[in-house]
Amino acid sequence: MTTHKIAVIAGDGIGKEVVPAAIECLERIAGIHSLSLEFTYFGWGSDYYSRHGRMMPLDGLEQLALHDAIFLGAVGSPDVPDAESLWGLLIPIRREFRQYINLRPVKTLDGVRSPLASTEPIDILIVRENNEGEYSEVGGRVYRGLPHEAAVQETIFTRLGVSRAAHFAASLAATRKGRLTSATKSNGIIHTMPFWDEVVEETTRLYPGVTLTSELVDALAAHLVLKPWTLDVIVASNLLGDILSDLGSSVTGSIGVAPSANLNPEGDYPSLFEPVHGSAPDIAGKGLANPVGQMWSGAMMLDHLGFPVAARHLQEAFESALREGLGTRDVGGPSSTSEFTAAVLAAIDAIELPAEADLLISGMPSAPAAAAAPS
Ligand code: NAI
Ligand code: MG
């Protein structure tokens, strides 16, 4: 049996609550499906920062590179500037490990109340470009403290970066309803965004079964609220994808259920799996955190490691606990984090899965889709 080595960074705030909850479920699933998962815990994050002045050790990336996947909770603390926590840990991992795809499923689940009046099911995959775009280090500040102080921040789009995100999104759309929506703002941002549009359009032409619609992001935000069920796959730049995925998860009910995968599709480096939400200092330590986003990210990790049946089993289990009305407070349920986790563990034991599982159940692309992206 091959052992899969998983680096675990619970991080800060509710990361320390939802990660152990999800790992308990992953271990139960691993036992049932005879998987060998080896978890190694790294106590990096804001506490580490307060002791060492950095979010992770100097050789942190080298240590992580020895693993098959990374399972992360959240980083961010009121005591550490957010730019330090993000640029000291998560962004270096995403960039150095070329995790250029951030895949974020947005899906209605039974037992999770949507704030929308409509009960039409929503099932969207957001493909966020994860390595470049608006989150760039190019820029600076001049004349600090003077009346004419100025700040400049450059957006970087490369043909390689945009086309590989578009390839990934179009190949996913080809396995679904064939509808790809590209988030743009080329009316206001006149250099980078028309370039984004051109490259996405050229790339999508290679997928004859896929229809591309380019939507201005302000209109797309309204679309996500008014008729989200008409959307299939969205491809978006780093910033726009970040914003749209928080909006999408809120439209389906709660940011607490939203999962994500930071993928290096070529498999040259470990990919990272984390919920969309942050460390939620407002509810940390109170047992209120919803662990579904972390558990669902765990299911995506199982899929990525080549265990689609186990992934489906975990997904079925938390969906069944939600369906029974046992969710946490943010989804209108009565449970604490640990009560909900106990319900999921019971569901894992109770569920009998059919032998043939649907390979796309957790929203992860199958291997051929991932391989379609150019290197
Ligand atoms: P947040 O996602 O932590 O919280 C936003 C709101 O959603 C809060 O009211 C929170 O209580 C609620 N919420 C979030 N996750 C929940 C869950 N699992 N269950 C129930 N309720 C949940 O975003 P916020 O407040 O903007 O950021 C807090 C910190 O997290 C900041 O330091 C920020 O930089 C960091 N952050 C880190 C991320 C990461 O590690 N990937 C992503 C986003 C924010
Ligand atoms: Mg975000």
Coordinates of C-alpha atoms in Angstrom, one line a residue, residues 1 16 41 78 92 128 150 165 172 191-192 204-205 211 244 258 278-280 289 338 345:
M1 CA 0.0 0.0 0.0
K16 CA -7.3 25.1 14.7
Y41 CA 1.7 18.7 11.6
P78 CA -5.7 40.6 14.5
P92 CA 4.7 31.8 -1.4
R128 CA -9.4 31.4 -10.3
A150 CA 1.6 58.1 -3.9
A165 CA -6.2 29.0 -16.5
L172 CA -13.7 21.4 -17.2
H191 CA -4.6 47.2 -21.1
T192 CA -4.6 44.0 -19.0
T204 CA -11.5 28.6 -25.7
R205 CA -11.7 28.3 -29.5
T211 CA -19.5 28.4 -25.4
L244 CA -16.7 36.1 -6.8
A258 CA -17.0 26.5 0.6
G278 CA -10.3 32.8 6.7
S279 CA -9.5 32.4 10.4
A280 CA -12.7 34.1 11.6
A289 CA -17.1 27.1 13.3
S338 CA -17.7 18.9 17.6
L345 CA -18.5 10.4 11.7

